[in-house]
XYZ file of C-alpha atoms in Angstrom:
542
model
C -6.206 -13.969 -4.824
C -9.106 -12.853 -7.553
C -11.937 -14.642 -5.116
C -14.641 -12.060 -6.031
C -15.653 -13.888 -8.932
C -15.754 -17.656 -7.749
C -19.642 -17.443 -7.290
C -19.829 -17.315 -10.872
C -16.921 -19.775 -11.517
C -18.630 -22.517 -8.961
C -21.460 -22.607 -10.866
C -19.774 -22.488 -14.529
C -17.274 -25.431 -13.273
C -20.384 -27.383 -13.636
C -20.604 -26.953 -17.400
C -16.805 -27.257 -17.986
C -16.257 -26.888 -21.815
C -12.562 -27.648 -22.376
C -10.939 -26.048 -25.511
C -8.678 -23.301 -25.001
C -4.793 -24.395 -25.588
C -2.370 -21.015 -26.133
C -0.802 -21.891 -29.457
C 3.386 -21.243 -27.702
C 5.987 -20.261 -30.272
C 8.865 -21.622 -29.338
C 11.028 -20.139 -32.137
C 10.877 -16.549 -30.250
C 11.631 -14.972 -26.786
C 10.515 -11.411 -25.404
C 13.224 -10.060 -24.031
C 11.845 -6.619 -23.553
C 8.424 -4.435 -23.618
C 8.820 -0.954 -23.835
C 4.802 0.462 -23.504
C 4.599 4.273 -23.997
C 0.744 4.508 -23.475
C -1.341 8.713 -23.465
C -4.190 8.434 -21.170
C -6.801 11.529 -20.833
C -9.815 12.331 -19.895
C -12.080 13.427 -22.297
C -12.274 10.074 -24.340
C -11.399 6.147 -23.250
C -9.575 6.040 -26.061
C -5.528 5.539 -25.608
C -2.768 6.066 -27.401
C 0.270 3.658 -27.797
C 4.149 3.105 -28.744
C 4.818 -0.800 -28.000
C 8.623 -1.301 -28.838
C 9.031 -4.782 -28.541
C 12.909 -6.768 -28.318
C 12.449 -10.093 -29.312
C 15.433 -12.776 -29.743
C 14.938 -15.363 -32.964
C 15.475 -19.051 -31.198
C 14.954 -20.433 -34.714
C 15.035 -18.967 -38.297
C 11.534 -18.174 -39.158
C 9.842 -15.483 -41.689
C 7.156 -14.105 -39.610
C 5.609 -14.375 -36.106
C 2.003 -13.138 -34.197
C 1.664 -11.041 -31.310
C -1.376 -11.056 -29.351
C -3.507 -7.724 -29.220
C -7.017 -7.474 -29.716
C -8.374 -5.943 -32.405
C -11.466 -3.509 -33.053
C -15.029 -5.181 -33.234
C -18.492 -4.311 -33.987
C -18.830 -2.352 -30.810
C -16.162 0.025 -31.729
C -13.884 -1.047 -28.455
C -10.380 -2.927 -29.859
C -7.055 -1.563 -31.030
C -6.244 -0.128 -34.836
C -2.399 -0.477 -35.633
C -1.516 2.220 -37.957
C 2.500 1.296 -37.964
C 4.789 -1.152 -37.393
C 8.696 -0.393 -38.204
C 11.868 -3.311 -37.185
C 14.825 -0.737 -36.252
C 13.213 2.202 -37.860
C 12.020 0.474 -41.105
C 8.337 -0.109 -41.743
C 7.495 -3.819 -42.396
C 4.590 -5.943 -43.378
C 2.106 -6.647 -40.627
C -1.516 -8.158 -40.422
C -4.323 -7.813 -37.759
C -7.093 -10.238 -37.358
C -8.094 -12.247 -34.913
C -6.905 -10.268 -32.143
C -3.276 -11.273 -32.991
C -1.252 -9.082 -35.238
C 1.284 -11.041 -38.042
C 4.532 -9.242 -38.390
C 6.991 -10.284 -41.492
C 10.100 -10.308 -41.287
C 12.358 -7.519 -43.635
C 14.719 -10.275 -43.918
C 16.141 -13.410 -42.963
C 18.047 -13.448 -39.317
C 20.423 -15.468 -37.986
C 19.685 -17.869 -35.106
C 20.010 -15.962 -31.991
C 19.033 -12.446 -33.670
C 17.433 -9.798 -31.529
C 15.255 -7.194 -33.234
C 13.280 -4.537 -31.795
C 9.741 -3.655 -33.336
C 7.674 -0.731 -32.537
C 4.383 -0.569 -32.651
C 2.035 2.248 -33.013
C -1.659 1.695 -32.101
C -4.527 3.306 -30.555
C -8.407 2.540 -29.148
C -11.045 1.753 -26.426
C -9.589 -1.336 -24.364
C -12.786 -3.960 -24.777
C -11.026 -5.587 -21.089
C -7.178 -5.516 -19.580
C -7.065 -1.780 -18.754
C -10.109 -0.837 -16.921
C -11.345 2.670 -17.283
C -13.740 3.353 -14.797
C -14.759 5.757 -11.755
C -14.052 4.312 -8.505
C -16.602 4.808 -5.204
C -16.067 8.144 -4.847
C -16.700 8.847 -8.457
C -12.907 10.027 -9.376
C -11.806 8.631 -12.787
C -9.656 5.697 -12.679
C -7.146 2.997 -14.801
C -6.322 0.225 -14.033
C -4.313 -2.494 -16.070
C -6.307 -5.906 -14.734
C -4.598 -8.336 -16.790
C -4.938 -11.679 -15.366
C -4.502 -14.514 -16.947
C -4.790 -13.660 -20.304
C -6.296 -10.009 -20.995
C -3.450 -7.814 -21.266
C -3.482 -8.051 -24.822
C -7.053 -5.708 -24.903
C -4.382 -2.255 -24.128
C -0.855 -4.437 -24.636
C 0.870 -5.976 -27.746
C 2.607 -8.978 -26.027
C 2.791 -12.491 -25.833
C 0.082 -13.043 -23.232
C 0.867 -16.231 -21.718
C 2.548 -16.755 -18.619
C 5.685 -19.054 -19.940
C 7.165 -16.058 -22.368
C 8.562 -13.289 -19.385
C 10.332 -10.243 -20.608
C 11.502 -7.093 -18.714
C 9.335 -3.928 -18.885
C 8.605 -0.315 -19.026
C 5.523 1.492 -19.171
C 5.801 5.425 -20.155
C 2.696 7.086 -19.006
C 1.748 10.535 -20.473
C -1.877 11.482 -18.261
C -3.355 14.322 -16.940
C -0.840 16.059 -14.186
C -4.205 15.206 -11.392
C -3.339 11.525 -11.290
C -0.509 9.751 -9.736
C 1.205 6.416 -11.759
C 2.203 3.584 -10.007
C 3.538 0.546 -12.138
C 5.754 -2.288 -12.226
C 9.328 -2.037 -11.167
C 10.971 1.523 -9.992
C 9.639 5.013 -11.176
C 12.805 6.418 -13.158
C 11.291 9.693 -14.048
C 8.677 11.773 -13.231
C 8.385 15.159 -15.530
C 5.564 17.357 -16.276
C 5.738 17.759 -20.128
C 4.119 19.832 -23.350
C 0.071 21.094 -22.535
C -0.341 20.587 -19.023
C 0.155 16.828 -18.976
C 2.792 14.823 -16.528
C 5.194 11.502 -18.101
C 5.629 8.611 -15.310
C 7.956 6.068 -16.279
C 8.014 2.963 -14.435
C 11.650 0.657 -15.448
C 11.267 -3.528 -14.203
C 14.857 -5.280 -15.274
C 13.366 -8.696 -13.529
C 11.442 -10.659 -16.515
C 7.634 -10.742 -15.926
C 4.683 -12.605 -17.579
C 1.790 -10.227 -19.217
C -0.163 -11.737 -15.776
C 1.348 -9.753 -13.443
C 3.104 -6.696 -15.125
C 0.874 -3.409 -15.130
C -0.227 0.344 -14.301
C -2.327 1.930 -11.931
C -3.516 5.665 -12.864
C -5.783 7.473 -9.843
C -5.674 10.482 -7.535
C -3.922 8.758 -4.696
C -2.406 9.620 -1.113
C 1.223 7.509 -0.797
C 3.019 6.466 2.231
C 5.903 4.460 2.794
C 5.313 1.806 5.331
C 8.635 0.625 5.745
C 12.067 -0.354 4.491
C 12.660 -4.322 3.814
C 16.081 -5.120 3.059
C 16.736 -2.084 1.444
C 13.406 -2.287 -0.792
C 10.720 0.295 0.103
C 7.267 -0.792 1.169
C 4.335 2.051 0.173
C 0.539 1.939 0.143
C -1.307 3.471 -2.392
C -4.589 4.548 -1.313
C -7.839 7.037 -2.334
C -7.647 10.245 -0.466
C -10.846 10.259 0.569
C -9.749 7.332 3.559
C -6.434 8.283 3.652
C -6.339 6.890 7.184
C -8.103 3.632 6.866
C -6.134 3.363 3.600
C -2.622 3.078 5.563
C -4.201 1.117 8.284
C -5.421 -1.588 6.363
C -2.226 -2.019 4.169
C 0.094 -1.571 7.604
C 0.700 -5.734 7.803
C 2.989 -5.443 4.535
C 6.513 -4.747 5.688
C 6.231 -7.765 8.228
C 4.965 -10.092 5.772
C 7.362 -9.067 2.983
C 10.193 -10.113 5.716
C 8.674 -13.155 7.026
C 8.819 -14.380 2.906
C 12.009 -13.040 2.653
C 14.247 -15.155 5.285
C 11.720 -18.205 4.903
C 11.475 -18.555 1.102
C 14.582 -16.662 -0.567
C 15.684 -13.161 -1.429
C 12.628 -10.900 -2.933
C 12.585 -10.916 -6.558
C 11.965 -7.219 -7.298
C 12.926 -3.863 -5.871
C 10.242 -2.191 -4.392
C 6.655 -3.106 -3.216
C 3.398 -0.988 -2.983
C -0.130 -2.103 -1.893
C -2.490 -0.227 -4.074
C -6.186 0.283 -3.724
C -7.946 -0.662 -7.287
C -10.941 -0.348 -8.999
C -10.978 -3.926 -10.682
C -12.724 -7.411 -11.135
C -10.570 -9.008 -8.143
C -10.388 -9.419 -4.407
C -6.550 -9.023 -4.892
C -4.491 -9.326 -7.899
C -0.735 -10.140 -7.147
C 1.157 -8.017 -10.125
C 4.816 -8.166 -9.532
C 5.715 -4.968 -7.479
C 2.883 -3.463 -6.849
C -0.313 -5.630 -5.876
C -3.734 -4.001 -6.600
C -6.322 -4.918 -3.783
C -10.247 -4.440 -4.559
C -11.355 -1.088 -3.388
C -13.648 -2.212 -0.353
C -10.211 -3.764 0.989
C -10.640 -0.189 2.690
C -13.466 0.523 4.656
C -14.000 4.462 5.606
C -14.764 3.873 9.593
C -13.420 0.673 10.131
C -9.968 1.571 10.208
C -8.551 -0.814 12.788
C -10.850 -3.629 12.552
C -10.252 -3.618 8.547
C -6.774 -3.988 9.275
C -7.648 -6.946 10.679
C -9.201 -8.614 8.154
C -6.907 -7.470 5.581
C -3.982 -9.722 6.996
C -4.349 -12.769 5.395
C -5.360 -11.016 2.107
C -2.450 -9.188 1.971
C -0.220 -12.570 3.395
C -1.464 -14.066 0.196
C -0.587 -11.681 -2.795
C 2.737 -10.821 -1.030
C 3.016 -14.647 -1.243
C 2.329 -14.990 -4.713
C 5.654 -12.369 -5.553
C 7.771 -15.681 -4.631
C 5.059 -18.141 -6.189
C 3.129 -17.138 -9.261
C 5.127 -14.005 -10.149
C 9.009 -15.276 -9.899
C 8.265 -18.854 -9.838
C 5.523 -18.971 -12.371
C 3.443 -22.079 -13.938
C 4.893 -23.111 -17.281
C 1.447 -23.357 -18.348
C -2.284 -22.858 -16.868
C -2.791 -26.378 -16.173
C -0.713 -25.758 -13.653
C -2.373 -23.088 -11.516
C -2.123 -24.449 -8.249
C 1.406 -23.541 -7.956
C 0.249 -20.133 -7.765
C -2.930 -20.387 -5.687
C -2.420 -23.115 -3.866
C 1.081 -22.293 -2.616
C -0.172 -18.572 -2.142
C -2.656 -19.695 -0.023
C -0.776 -22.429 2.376
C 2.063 -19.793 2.563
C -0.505 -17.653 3.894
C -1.214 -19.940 6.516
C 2.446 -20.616 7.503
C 2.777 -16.794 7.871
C -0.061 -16.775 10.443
C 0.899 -20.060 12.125
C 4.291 -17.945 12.380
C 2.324 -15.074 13.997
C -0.630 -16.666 16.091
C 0.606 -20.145 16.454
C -0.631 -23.486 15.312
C -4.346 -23.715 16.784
C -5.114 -20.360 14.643
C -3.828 -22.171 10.917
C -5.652 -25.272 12.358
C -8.813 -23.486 12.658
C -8.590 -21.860 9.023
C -7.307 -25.335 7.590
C -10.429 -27.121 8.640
C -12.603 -23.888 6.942
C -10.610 -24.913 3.714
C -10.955 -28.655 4.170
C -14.533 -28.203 4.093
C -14.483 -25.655 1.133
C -12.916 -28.462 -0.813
C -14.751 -31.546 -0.097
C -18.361 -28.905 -0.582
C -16.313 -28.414 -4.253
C -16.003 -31.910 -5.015
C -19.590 -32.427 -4.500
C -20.344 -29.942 -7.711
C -17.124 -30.593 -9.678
C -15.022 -33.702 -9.552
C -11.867 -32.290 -11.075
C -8.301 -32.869 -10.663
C -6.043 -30.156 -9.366
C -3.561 -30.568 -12.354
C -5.638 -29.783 -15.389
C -5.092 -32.650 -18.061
C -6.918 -30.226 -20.854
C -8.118 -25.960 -20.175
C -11.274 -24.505 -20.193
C -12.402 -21.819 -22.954
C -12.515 -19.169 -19.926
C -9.638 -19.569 -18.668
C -11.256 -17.318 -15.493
C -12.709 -20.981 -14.652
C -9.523 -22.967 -13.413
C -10.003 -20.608 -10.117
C -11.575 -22.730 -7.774
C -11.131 -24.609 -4.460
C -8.928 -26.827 -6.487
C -6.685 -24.857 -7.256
C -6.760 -22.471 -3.958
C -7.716 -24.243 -0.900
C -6.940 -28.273 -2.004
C -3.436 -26.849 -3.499
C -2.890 -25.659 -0.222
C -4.172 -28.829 1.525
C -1.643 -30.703 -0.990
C 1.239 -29.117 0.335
C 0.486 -28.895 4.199
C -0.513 -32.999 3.344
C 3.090 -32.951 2.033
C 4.848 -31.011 5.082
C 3.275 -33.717 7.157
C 4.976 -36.594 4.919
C 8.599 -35.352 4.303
C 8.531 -33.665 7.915
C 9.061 -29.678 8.636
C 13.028 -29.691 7.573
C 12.869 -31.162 4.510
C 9.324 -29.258 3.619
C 10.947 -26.144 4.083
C 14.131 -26.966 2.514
C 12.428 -28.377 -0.772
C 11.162 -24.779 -0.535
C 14.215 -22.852 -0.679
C 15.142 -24.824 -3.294
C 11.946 -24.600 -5.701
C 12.285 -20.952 -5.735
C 16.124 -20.924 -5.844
C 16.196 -22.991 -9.123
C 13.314 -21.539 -10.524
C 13.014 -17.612 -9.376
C 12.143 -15.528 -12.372
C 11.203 -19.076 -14.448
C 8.454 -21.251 -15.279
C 7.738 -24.634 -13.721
C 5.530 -27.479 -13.887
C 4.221 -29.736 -11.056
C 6.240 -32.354 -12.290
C 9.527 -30.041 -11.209
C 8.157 -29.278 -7.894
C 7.783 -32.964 -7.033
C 11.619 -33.737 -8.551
C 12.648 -31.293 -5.927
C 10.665 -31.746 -3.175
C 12.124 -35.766 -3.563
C 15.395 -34.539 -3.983
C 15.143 -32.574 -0.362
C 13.204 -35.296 1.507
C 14.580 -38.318 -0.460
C 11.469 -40.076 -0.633
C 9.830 -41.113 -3.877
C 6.507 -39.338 -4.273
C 5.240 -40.396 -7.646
C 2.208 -42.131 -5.473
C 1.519 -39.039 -3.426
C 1.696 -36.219 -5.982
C -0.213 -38.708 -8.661
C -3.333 -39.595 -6.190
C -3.620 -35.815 -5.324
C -3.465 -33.704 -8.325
C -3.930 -35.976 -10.727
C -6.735 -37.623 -9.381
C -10.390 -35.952 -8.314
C -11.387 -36.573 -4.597
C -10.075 -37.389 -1.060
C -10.801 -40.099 0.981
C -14.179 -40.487 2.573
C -13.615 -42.548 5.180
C -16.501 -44.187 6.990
C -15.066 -45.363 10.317
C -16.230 -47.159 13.964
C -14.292 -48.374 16.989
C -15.386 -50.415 19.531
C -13.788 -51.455 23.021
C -12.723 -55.292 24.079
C -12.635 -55.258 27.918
C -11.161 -58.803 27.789
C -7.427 -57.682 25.969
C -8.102 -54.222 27.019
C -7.748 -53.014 23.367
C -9.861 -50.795 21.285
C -10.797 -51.807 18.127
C -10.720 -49.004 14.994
C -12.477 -50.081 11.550
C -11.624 -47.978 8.461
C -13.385 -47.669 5.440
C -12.103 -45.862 2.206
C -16.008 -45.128 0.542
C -14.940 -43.200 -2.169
C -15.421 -44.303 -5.822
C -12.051 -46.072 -7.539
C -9.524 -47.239 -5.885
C -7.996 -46.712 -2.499
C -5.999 -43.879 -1.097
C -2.622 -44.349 0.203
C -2.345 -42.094 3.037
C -1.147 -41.804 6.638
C -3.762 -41.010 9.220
C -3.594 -40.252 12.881
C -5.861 -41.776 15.564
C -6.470 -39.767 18.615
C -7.199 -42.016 21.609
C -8.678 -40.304 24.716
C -9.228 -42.020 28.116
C -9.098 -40.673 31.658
C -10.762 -37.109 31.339
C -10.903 -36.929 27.546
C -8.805 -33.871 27.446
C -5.831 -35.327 26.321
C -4.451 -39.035 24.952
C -2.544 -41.401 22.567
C -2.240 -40.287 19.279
C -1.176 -43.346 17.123
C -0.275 -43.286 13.152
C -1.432 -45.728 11.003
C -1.013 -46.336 6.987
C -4.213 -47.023 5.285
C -3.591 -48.797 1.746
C -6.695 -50.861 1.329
C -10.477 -50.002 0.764
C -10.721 -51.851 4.607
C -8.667 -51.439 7.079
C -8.603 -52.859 10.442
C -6.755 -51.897 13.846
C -5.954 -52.496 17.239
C -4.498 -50.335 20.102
C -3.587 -51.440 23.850
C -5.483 -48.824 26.051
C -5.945 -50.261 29.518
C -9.793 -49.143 30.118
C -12.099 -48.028 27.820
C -11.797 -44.637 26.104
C -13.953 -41.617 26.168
C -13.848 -40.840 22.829
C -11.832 -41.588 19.617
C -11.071 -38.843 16.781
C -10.013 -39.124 13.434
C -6.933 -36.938 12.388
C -6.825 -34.546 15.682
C -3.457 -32.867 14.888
C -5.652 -31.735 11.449
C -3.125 -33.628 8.964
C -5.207 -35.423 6.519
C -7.838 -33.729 3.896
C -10.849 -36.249 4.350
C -14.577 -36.887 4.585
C -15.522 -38.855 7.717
C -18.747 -40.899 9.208
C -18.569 -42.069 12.089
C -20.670 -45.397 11.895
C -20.840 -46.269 15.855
């Protein structure tokens, strides 16, 4: 979800600088991380054993990883080693990537493992910190691109690898990371090894550890996976209570979406940057997510927060954007799943009522930042494609969509995004291929006026009422800048007590469009879009 920083983003968006393009090898593939990290207490300063399995696509003599390396400040990571199957081999670190040569020449489709041995004071990534009650804490925080501060890696989302993260810490803190804990041993001077084992391939994004005194419960069972929340001791009870929704969400995913992509899912209070950050397995939810007091009423609030990082294991995690230009298949489809989940629950007027909050978010954005939702070239922070954009109008995009293609097909196209692409990388240009192929419809105009065009329409509108043919008389004008918007909108018509009436559908194509509807007396009122379908500005000009 990360929405505690967008105060800062809004007002950076203003002064987008674009530059930053990941430089992708395509001659390699992770296949596996093995990270075998010694925390402690008396320094910041870790430890670490990266053995790294990487299959050679192409024939190449060398290759970078990404890992950041010490500055002026003293924070950074110092390799002292790097061995290919036990033999030591060339390496260089600058520039916060690290250059390995190869011993030797490998065949196409060679996998070699590397180890590397490093150590230092993470400048970002893994956050060492003390959390409100003033217990030490760490906590890997690596979205979108800051794992490699702690992790040697490829730290872009389109490289996923399996993972397993060996913790040796201090026997007072309890490790929760991605995939299933294998082993749990106490070991040599009073010191405790956690080892966390995730077959399913992950991006850097989303795979991570959690280190903290914590109280565990399991909250349920979901088709055989175990659901547990990870809370501080000291609200043990609010902890639990706010993290209770889980199970029910986690199912509701499950039989609408397609299998879950993991094997086990725990809700973990953090101490981190984020509102909520959606690592695969185990999502870490800003501290204050738990209120000491406010048990039940907490709870409440926490629903939709949760909804949307248990979202984001089907969309973001397993399903993951190819490339940050592509964000909104993460947020936005997070975010609308979030509201199909509560339309699910508490019915359609509730999603209606937060749709129209996010309609308004977005068109507020647009009036600071006229950017498109697909992202033709990045920004230098990458922490600045987070936006309404990308959360609320991604959202907007697809419930815009549902409306077009109709509720079977929507949900079908669905299925069958995640299906083809669970535990893969896609682009926006996939999505639409299979959203045609389920509605069979061509949608080159709809996806191309939405995300990769800035605005909506702002549609300045009257009516008026001709007694003599008993008709009412609807003028609409598309004000925006460029051209027009082709869009379906619904017209509510309301005579006898207002309360209810004719809703009629009409195509509008052309910067003015004019129509007429039979109505038999003169209306009480006319509304623009009652059913809450379109995302639009409106004036009324009567």
């Amino acid at each position: 979800m990360k929405k505690l920083i967008f105060t800062c983003i809004l007002l950076a968006l203003s002064r987008y600088t674009y530059s930053y393009e990941y430089p992708k090898n395509e001659n390699i593939d992770i296949k596996r991380y093995i990270f075998e990290l010694t925390l402690n207490d008396s320094t910041d300063v870790i430890a670490g054993k990266a053995t790294v399995t990487i299959l050679f696509k192409k024939a190449v003599t060398d290759f970078e990883l990404d890992l950041a390396n010490k500055d002026a400040s003293g924070s950074g990571m110092v390799v002292t080693n790097i061995t290919a199957e036990g033999k030591p081999v060339k390496f260089l670190h600058q520039n916060d990537q690290v250059k390995i040569t190869l011993p030797s020449p490998l065949n196409i489709a060679s996998q070699l493992s590397f180890t590397i041995t490093y150590s230092g004071i993470p400048r970002d990534g893994l956050i060492i910190s003390k959390n409100k009650f003033g217990d030490r804490t760490f906590f890997g925080d690596n979205w979108p691109n800051r794992a490699h501060h702690w992790l040697p890696s490829i730290d872009h989302p389109s490289d996923k690898a399996a993972v397993d993260f060996i913790i040796t810490a201090p026997p007072k803190y309890e490790v929760v990371g991605s995939g299933i804990k294998i082993e749990e041993s106490y070991i040599g001077n009073r010191q405790k090894l956690t080892h966390w084992h995730e077959d399913t391939e992950l991006a850097t994004k989303v795979m991570t550890i959690g280190v903290a005194r914590f109280a565990i419960k399991q909250t349920g069972i979901v088709k055989g996976f175990e659901v547990t929340s990870w809370v501080y001791p000291q609200n043990r009870e609010e902890g639990f209570e706010a993290y209770k929704f889980a199970p029910r969400i986690l199912d509701f995913y499950d039989a609408h979406i397609g299998p879950y992509a993991y094997k086990k899912l725990a809700n973990v209070q953090s101490t981190t940057r984020y509102g909520g950050l959606e690592n695969a397995s185990n999502i870490f939810y800003f501290e204050n997510s738990v209120v000491v007091g406010d048990g039940v009423n907490n709870a409440t609030k926490n629903e939709s927060l949760v909804a949307h990082e248990i979202a984001h294991q089907w969309f973001g995690n397993s399903a993951s954007e190819t490339d940050w230009h592509h964000v909104w298949l993460s947020e936005g489809f997070a975010t609308y799943l979030t509201h199909l989940y509560i339309e699910f629950m508490y019915g359609r007027d509730r999603m209606t009522q937060d749709l129209r909050a996010d309609r308004t978010k977005v068109t507020e954005f647009y009036k600071k930042t006229k950017l498109p939702v697909v992202f033709s070239s990045l920004p230098d922070d990458l922490l600045q494609i987070l936006s309404a954009n990308s959360y609320e109008k991604g959202s907007w995009i697809l419930h815009m969509l549902r409306s077009e293609i109709g509720d079977e097909a929507f949900w079908a196209g669905l299925q069958n995004y995640y299906r083809l692409y669970r535990n893969s990388n896609a682009t926006t240009e996939n999505f639409r291929q299979v959203m045609e192929d389920a509605s069979g419809k061509k949608l080159d105009v709809f996806f191309t006026q939405w995300l990769y065009r800035a605005g909506h329409p702002m549609l300045e509108w009257s009516w008026n009422y001709d007694a003599k043919t008993q008709s009412v008389n609807v003028t609409v004008n598309q004000a925006q800048a460029g051209d027009a918007f082709q869009v379906s909108l619904e017209i509510g018509i309301y005579t006898g007590n207002g309360q209810s009436g004719e809703v009629e559908r009409v195509w509008l194509d052309k910067k003015s469009n004019k129509f007429s509807f039979k109505t038999g007396q003169k209306p009480l009122k006319i509304e623009l879009d009652p059913n809450t379908s379109l995302l639009y500005e409106g004036i009324l000009k009567n």
